[in-house]
């Protein structure tokens, strides 16, 4: 039997186990790499609020991608790529929201004011789409995802006790809740494609 609590646990085995609904494997992944996601956000000098938004988006996307990672051992690189992409979106939008004259000098664009308005609106629309899709989920889905995406992650045993769901049913319930979000029209319209998992050399 594969050990899931050791500090030298192979990440490939962890990802494979987590994709099959292993609760300890998912907790170990989040605990081990949560600091990496936060560190990337700090490098981009994001605010605490933006850091929280980016972290939530990255972990949500990992939930969706676990079964499709081409090489589970490449998870750290996938997290780096995905987090940097999300930080770039936030950073670019923040720059576009500068006053038109300053943005024009920094970006060298004559239409900086229009771009600022457009990007700012798109950013707000995108966040609103994610929030709307989440708010339209059934109460049990909202509570489940909030517990799973908390930092630090809520242990599966506690989730099971609080929601009255067997530990073995948490993974399937999570998948159904995420599928509901993906089918939301606003979510589908504004959620950008996640960064593709990198191939190992």
PDB file of C-alpha atoms in Angstrom:
ATOM      1  CA  UNK A   1       0.000   0.000   0.000  1.00  0.00           C
ATOM      2  CA  UNK A   2       1.311   3.444  -0.906  1.00  0.00           C
ATOM      3  CA  UNK A   3       2.089   5.721   2.023  1.00  0.00           C
ATOM      4  CA  UNK A   4       0.447   9.111   1.691  1.00  0.00           C
ATOM      5  CA  UNK A   5       1.739  10.934   4.735  1.00  0.00           C
ATOM      6  CA  UNK A   6       5.511  10.865   4.253  1.00  0.00           C
ATOM      7  CA  UNK A   7       7.429  13.988   3.286  1.00  0.00           C
ATOM      8  CA  UNK A   8       9.092  12.097   0.424  1.00  0.00           C
ATOM      9  CA  UNK A   9       5.815  10.829  -1.015  1.00  0.00           C
ATOM     10  CA  UNK A  10       6.030  10.648  -4.811  1.00  0.00           C
ATOM     11  CA  UNK A  11       3.840  13.378  -6.268  1.00  0.00           C
ATOM     12  CA  UNK A  12       2.756  11.133  -9.128  1.00  0.00           C
ATOM     13  CA  UNK A  13       1.294   8.632  -6.673  1.00  0.00           C
ATOM     14  CA  UNK A  14      -0.383  11.441  -4.734  1.00  0.00           C
ATOM     15  CA  UNK A  15      -2.061  12.861  -7.840  1.00  0.00           C
ATOM     16  CA  UNK A  16      -3.205   9.422  -8.967  1.00  0.00           C
ATOM     17  CA  UNK A  17      -4.624   8.676  -5.528  1.00  0.00           C
ATOM     18  CA  UNK A  18      -6.343  12.071  -5.262  1.00  0.00           C
ATOM     19  CA  UNK A  19      -7.940  11.650  -8.681  1.00  0.00           C
ATOM     20  CA  UNK A  20      -9.471   8.403  -7.384  1.00  0.00           C
ATOM     21  CA  UNK A  21     -10.989  10.189  -4.400  1.00  0.00           C
ATOM     22  CA  UNK A  22      -8.303   9.532  -1.790  1.00  0.00           C
ATOM     23  CA  UNK A  23      -8.898  12.153   0.892  1.00  0.00           C
ATOM     24  CA  UNK A  24      -5.449  12.104   2.474  1.00  0.00           C
ATOM     25  CA  UNK A  25      -3.775  12.478  -0.911  1.00  0.00           C
ATOM     26  CA  UNK A  26      -5.702  15.665  -1.728  1.00  0.00           C
ATOM     27  CA  UNK A  27      -5.011  17.135   1.722  1.00  0.00           C
ATOM     28  CA  UNK A  28      -1.303  16.374   1.287  1.00  0.00           C
ATOM     29  CA  UNK A  29      -1.177  18.054  -2.133  1.00  0.00           C
ATOM     30  CA  UNK A  30      -2.850  21.244  -0.892  1.00  0.00           C
ATOM     31  CA  UNK A  31      -0.710  21.367   2.254  1.00  0.00           C
ATOM     32  CA  UNK A  32       2.501  20.752   0.308  1.00  0.00           C
ATOM     33  CA  UNK A  33       1.922  23.155  -2.573  1.00  0.00           C
ATOM     34  CA  UNK A  34      -0.330  25.827  -1.071  1.00  0.00           C
ATOM     35  CA  UNK A  35       2.777  27.802  -0.146  1.00  0.00           C
ATOM     36  CA  UNK A  36       4.019  27.607  -3.731  1.00  0.00           C
ATOM     37  CA  UNK A  37       0.818  29.160  -5.084  1.00  0.00           C
ATOM     38  CA  UNK A  38       0.929  31.924  -2.479  1.00  0.00           C
ATOM     39  CA  UNK A  39       4.629  32.588  -3.124  1.00  0.00           C
ATOM     40  CA  UNK A  40       3.997  33.120  -6.841  1.00  0.00           C
ATOM     41  CA  UNK A  41       1.221  35.591  -5.998  1.00  0.00           C
ATOM     42  CA  UNK A  42       3.600  37.457  -3.689  1.00  0.00           C
ATOM     43  CA  UNK A  43       6.201  37.644  -6.447  1.00  0.00           C
ATOM     44  CA  UNK A  44       3.581  39.389  -8.572  1.00  0.00           C
ATOM     45  CA  UNK A  45       2.876  41.752  -5.636  1.00  0.00           C
ATOM     46  CA  UNK A  46      -0.810  40.929  -5.555  1.00  0.00           C
ATOM     47  CA  UNK A  47      -3.005  42.225  -2.765  1.00  0.00           C
ATOM     48  CA  UNK A  48      -4.304  39.817  -0.143  1.00  0.00           C
ATOM     49  CA  UNK A  49      -7.732  39.849  -1.818  1.00  0.00           C
ATOM     50  CA  UNK A  50      -6.288  39.123  -5.278  1.00  0.00           C
ATOM     51  CA  UNK A  51      -4.027  36.423  -3.821  1.00  0.00           C
ATOM     52  CA  UNK A  52      -7.058  34.722  -2.293  1.00  0.00           C
ATOM     53  CA  UNK A  53      -8.946  34.954  -5.607  1.00  0.00           C
ATOM     54  CA  UNK A  54      -6.035  33.520  -7.595  1.00  0.00           C
ATOM     55  CA  UNK A  55      -5.459  30.699  -5.092  1.00  0.00           C
ATOM     56  CA  UNK A  56      -9.115  29.708  -5.171  1.00  0.00           C
ATOM     57  CA  UNK A  57      -9.121  29.695  -8.975  1.00  0.00           C
ATOM     58  CA  UNK A  58      -5.937  27.601  -9.182  1.00  0.00           C
ATOM     59  CA  UNK A  59      -7.213  24.932  -6.780  1.00  0.00           C
ATOM     60  CA  UNK A  60     -10.594  24.867  -8.482  1.00  0.00           C
ATOM     61  CA  UNK A  61      -8.891  24.256 -11.819  1.00  0.00           C
ATOM     62  CA  UNK A  62      -6.756  21.519 -10.327  1.00  0.00           C
ATOM     63  CA  UNK A  63      -9.966  19.844  -9.135  1.00  0.00           C
ATOM     64  CA  UNK A  64     -11.163  19.897 -12.724  1.00  0.00           C
ATOM     65  CA  UNK A  65      -7.850  18.754 -14.239  1.00  0.00           C
ATOM     66  CA  UNK A  66      -6.761  15.951 -11.881  1.00  0.00           C
ATOM     67  CA  UNK A  67      -8.083  13.208 -14.140  1.00  0.00           C
ATOM     68  CA  UNK A  68      -6.512  14.779 -17.238  1.00  0.00           C
ATOM     69  CA  UNK A  69      -2.948  15.517 -16.166  1.00  0.00           C
ATOM     70  CA  UNK A  70      -0.704  13.984 -18.848  1.00  0.00           C
ATOM     71  CA  UNK A  71       2.075  13.410 -16.324  1.00  0.00           C
ATOM     72  CA  UNK A  72       1.074  13.614 -12.645  1.00  0.00           C
ATOM     73  CA  UNK A  73       4.723  14.175 -11.701  1.00  0.00           C
ATOM     74  CA  UNK A  74       4.562  17.505 -13.536  1.00  0.00           C
ATOM     75  CA  UNK A  75       2.037  18.902 -11.030  1.00  0.00           C
ATOM     76  CA  UNK A  76       4.446  21.475  -9.491  1.00  0.00           C
ATOM     77  CA  UNK A  77       5.179  22.887 -12.954  1.00  0.00           C
ATOM     78  CA  UNK A  78       1.448  22.872 -13.760  1.00  0.00           C
ATOM     79  CA  UNK A  79       0.712  24.817 -10.584  1.00  0.00           C
ATOM     80  CA  UNK A  80       3.444  27.338 -11.397  1.00  0.00           C
ATOM     81  CA  UNK A  81       2.177  27.838 -14.950  1.00  0.00           C
ATOM     82  CA  UNK A  82      -1.465  28.138 -13.937  1.00  0.00           C
ATOM     83  CA  UNK A  83      -0.754  30.476 -11.011  1.00  0.00           C
ATOM     84  CA  UNK A  84       1.469  32.720 -13.126  1.00  0.00           C
ATOM     85  CA  UNK A  85      -1.188  32.912 -15.813  1.00  0.00           C
ATOM     86  CA  UNK A  86      -3.834  33.927 -13.271  1.00  0.00           C
ATOM     87  CA  UNK A  87      -1.466  36.483 -11.739  1.00  0.00           C
ATOM     88  CA  UNK A  88      -0.787  37.872 -15.198  1.00  0.00           C
ATOM     89  CA  UNK A  89      -4.524  38.335 -15.796  1.00  0.00           C
ATOM     90  CA  UNK A  90      -4.888  40.216 -12.514  1.00  0.00           C
ATOM     91  CA  UNK A  91      -1.728  42.285 -13.034  1.00  0.00           C
ATOM     92  CA  UNK A  92      -2.649  43.245 -16.581  1.00  0.00           C
ATOM     93  CA  UNK A  93      -6.146  44.260 -15.560  1.00  0.00           C
ATOM     94  CA  UNK A  94      -4.777  46.354 -12.696  1.00  0.00           C
ATOM     95  CA  UNK A  95      -2.417  48.184 -15.043  1.00  0.00           C
ATOM     96  CA  UNK A  96      -5.234  48.860 -17.476  1.00  0.00           C
ATOM     97  CA  UNK A  97      -7.221  50.436 -14.678  1.00  0.00           C
ATOM     98  CA  UNK A  98      -4.665  53.233 -14.273  1.00  0.00           C
ATOM     99  CA  UNK A  99      -5.768  56.701 -15.463  1.00  0.00           C
ATOM    100  CA  UNK A 100      -5.750  56.925 -19.231  1.00  0.00           C
ATOM    101  CA  UNK A 101      -2.791  59.297 -19.595  1.00  0.00           C
ATOM    102  CA  UNK A 102      -0.513  57.223 -17.341  1.00  0.00           C
ATOM    103  CA  UNK A 103      -1.549  53.971 -18.981  1.00  0.00           C
ATOM    104  CA  UNK A 104      -0.835  55.451 -22.402  1.00  0.00           C
ATOM    105  CA  UNK A 105       2.742  56.313 -21.402  1.00  0.00           C
ATOM    106  CA  UNK A 106       3.387  52.930 -19.797  1.00  0.00           C
ATOM    107  CA  UNK A 107       1.856  50.834 -22.547  1.00  0.00           C
ATOM    108  CA  UNK A 108       2.490  53.112 -25.515  1.00  0.00           C
ATOM    109  CA  UNK A 109      -1.065  52.752 -26.702  1.00  0.00           C
ATOM    110  CA  UNK A 110      -3.177  55.611 -27.945  1.00  0.00           C
ATOM    111  CA  UNK A 111      -6.373  53.817 -26.967  1.00  0.00           C
ATOM    112  CA  UNK A 112      -5.298  53.098 -23.376  1.00  0.00           C
ATOM    113  CA  UNK A 113      -8.428  54.637 -21.906  1.00  0.00           C
ATOM    114  CA  UNK A 114     -10.717  52.404 -23.945  1.00  0.00           C
ATOM    115  CA  UNK A 115      -8.556  49.367 -23.148  1.00  0.00           C
ATOM    116  CA  UNK A 116      -8.703  50.228 -19.444  1.00  0.00           C
ATOM    117  CA  UNK A 117     -12.478  50.313 -19.516  1.00  0.00           C
ATOM    118  CA  UNK A 118     -12.758  47.121 -21.565  1.00  0.00           C
ATOM    119  CA  UNK A 119     -10.304  45.087 -19.476  1.00  0.00           C
ATOM    120  CA  UNK A 120     -11.737  46.350 -16.222  1.00  0.00           C
ATOM    121  CA  UNK A 121     -15.218  45.378 -17.299  1.00  0.00           C
ATOM    122  CA  UNK A 122     -14.064  41.958 -18.503  1.00  0.00           C
ATOM    123  CA  UNK A 123     -12.307  41.302 -15.225  1.00  0.00           C
ATOM    124  CA  UNK A 124     -15.375  42.232 -13.215  1.00  0.00           C
ATOM    125  CA  UNK A 125     -17.611  40.201 -15.542  1.00  0.00           C
ATOM    126  CA  UNK A 126     -15.371  37.166 -15.179  1.00  0.00           C
ATOM    127  CA  UNK A 127     -15.393  37.334 -11.400  1.00  0.00           C
ATOM    128  CA  UNK A 128     -19.132  37.919 -11.418  1.00  0.00           C
ATOM    129  CA  UNK A 129     -19.597  34.875 -13.663  1.00  0.00           C
ATOM    130  CA  UNK A 130     -17.670  32.626 -11.277  1.00  0.00           C
ATOM    131  CA  UNK A 131     -19.552  34.021  -8.285  1.00  0.00           C
ATOM    132  CA  UNK A 132     -22.914  33.672 -10.056  1.00  0.00           C
ATOM    133  CA  UNK A 133     -22.189  30.055 -10.999  1.00  0.00           C
ATOM    134  CA  UNK A 134     -21.159  29.327  -7.413  1.00  0.00           C
ATOM    135  CA  UNK A 135     -24.173  31.111  -5.905  1.00  0.00           C
ATOM    136  CA  UNK A 136     -26.546  29.158  -8.145  1.00  0.00           C
ATOM    137  CA  UNK A 137     -25.254  25.829  -6.862  1.00  0.00           C
ATOM    138  CA  UNK A 138     -27.415  23.936  -4.361  1.00  0.00           C
ATOM    139  CA  UNK A 139     -26.531  24.756  -0.736  1.00  0.00           C
ATOM    140  CA  UNK A 140     -24.821  21.399  -0.172  1.00  0.00           C
ATOM    141  CA  UNK A 141     -22.535  22.011  -3.172  1.00  0.00           C
ATOM    142  CA  UNK A 142     -21.591  25.494  -2.004  1.00  0.00           C
ATOM    143  CA  UNK A 143     -20.753  24.271   1.476  1.00  0.00           C
ATOM    144  CA  UNK A 144     -18.790  21.291   0.156  1.00  0.00           C
ATOM    145  CA  UNK A 145     -16.653  23.377  -2.209  1.00  0.00           C
ATOM    146  CA  UNK A 146     -16.037  26.044   0.434  1.00  0.00           C
ATOM    147  CA  UNK A 147     -14.751  23.383   2.818  1.00  0.00           C
ATOM    148  CA  UNK A 148     -12.603  21.713   0.148  1.00  0.00           C
ATOM    149  CA  UNK A 149     -11.065  25.007  -0.995  1.00  0.00           C
ATOM    150  CA  UNK A 150     -10.434  26.405   2.478  1.00  0.00           C
ATOM    151  CA  UNK A 151      -6.867  27.246   3.498  1.00  0.00           C
ATOM    152  CA  UNK A 152      -5.755  25.129   5.267  1.00  0.00           C
ATOM    153  CA  UNK A 153      -7.940  22.407   3.743  1.00  0.00           C
ATOM    154  CA  UNK A 154     -10.679  20.939   5.911  1.00  0.00           C
ATOM    155  CA  UNK A 155      -9.975  17.240   6.656  1.00  0.00           C
ATOM    156  CA  UNK A 156     -12.324  14.832   4.923  1.00  0.00           C
ATOM    157  CA  UNK A 157     -13.332  13.361   8.260  1.00  0.00           C
ATOM    158  CA  UNK A 158     -14.567  16.759   9.422  1.00  0.00           C
ATOM    159  CA  UNK A 159     -16.359  17.372   6.112  1.00  0.00           C
ATOM    160  CA  UNK A 160     -18.039  13.988   6.429  1.00  0.00           C
ATOM    161  CA  UNK A 161     -19.216  14.780   9.954  1.00  0.00           C
ATOM    162  CA  UNK A 162     -20.441  18.281   9.102  1.00  0.00           C
ATOM    163  CA  UNK A 163     -22.255  17.390   5.895  1.00  0.00           C
ATOM    164  CA  UNK A 164     -23.348  13.867   6.742  1.00  0.00           C
ATOM    165  CA  UNK A 165     -21.612  12.481   3.656  1.00  0.00           C
ATOM    166  CA  UNK A 166     -19.420   9.339   3.800  1.00  0.00           C
ATOM    167  CA  UNK A 167     -15.749  10.067   3.094  1.00  0.00           C
ATOM    168  CA  UNK A 168     -15.982   7.859   0.014  1.00  0.00           C
ATOM    169  CA  UNK A 169     -18.808  10.001  -1.338  1.00  0.00           C
ATOM    170  CA  UNK A 170     -16.993  13.347  -1.072  1.00  0.00           C
ATOM    171  CA  UNK A 171     -15.046  12.886  -4.326  1.00  0.00           C
ATOM    172  CA  UNK A 172     -18.083  11.964  -6.456  1.00  0.00           C
ATOM    173  CA  UNK A 173     -20.112  14.790  -4.895  1.00  0.00           C
ATOM    174  CA  UNK A 174     -17.286  17.222  -5.635  1.00  0.00           C
ATOM    175  CA  UNK A 175     -17.232  16.111  -9.281  1.00  0.00           C
ATOM    176  CA  UNK A 176     -20.985  16.587  -9.630  1.00  0.00           C
ATOM    177  CA  UNK A 177     -20.854  20.054  -8.075  1.00  0.00           C
ATOM    178  CA  UNK A 178     -18.012  21.164 -10.354  1.00  0.00           C
ATOM    179  CA  UNK A 179     -19.892  19.802 -13.350  1.00  0.00           C
ATOM    180  CA  UNK A 180     -22.867  21.966 -12.368  1.00  0.00           C
ATOM    181  CA  UNK A 181     -20.590  25.010 -12.315  1.00  0.00           C
ATOM    182  CA  UNK A 182     -19.102  24.172 -15.709  1.00  0.00           C
ATOM    183  CA  UNK A 183     -22.580  23.955 -17.241  1.00  0.00           C
ATOM    184  CA  UNK A 184     -23.552  27.415 -15.994  1.00  0.00           C
ATOM    185  CA  UNK A 185     -23.896  29.657 -19.100  1.00  0.00           C
ATOM    186  CA  UNK A 186     -22.157  32.666 -17.530  1.00  0.00           C
ATOM    187  CA  UNK A 187     -19.291  30.528 -16.246  1.00  0.00           C
ATOM    188  CA  UNK A 188     -18.784  28.940 -19.675  1.00  0.00           C
ATOM    189  CA  UNK A 189     -18.821  32.340 -21.384  1.00  0.00           C
ATOM    190  CA  UNK A 190     -16.234  34.095 -19.230  1.00  0.00           C
ATOM    191  CA  UNK A 191     -13.989  31.413 -17.718  1.00  0.00           C
ATOM    192  CA  UNK A 192     -10.759  31.245 -19.709  1.00  0.00           C
ATOM    193  CA  UNK A 193      -9.212  27.922 -20.611  1.00  0.00           C
ATOM    194  CA  UNK A 194      -6.811  26.658 -17.943  1.00  0.00           C
ATOM    195  CA  UNK A 195      -3.118  26.404 -18.675  1.00  0.00           C
ATOM    196  CA  UNK A 196      -2.320  23.019 -20.197  1.00  0.00           C
ATOM    197  CA  UNK A 197      -0.373  20.601 -18.023  1.00  0.00           C
ATOM    198  CA  UNK A 198       3.301  20.690 -19.044  1.00  0.00           C
ATOM    199  CA  UNK A 199       5.005  17.609 -20.410  1.00  0.00           C
ATOM    200  CA  UNK A 200       7.962  16.194 -18.505  1.00  0.00           C
ATOM    201  CA  UNK A 201      11.217  15.900 -20.350  1.00  0.00           C
TER     202      UNK A 201
END
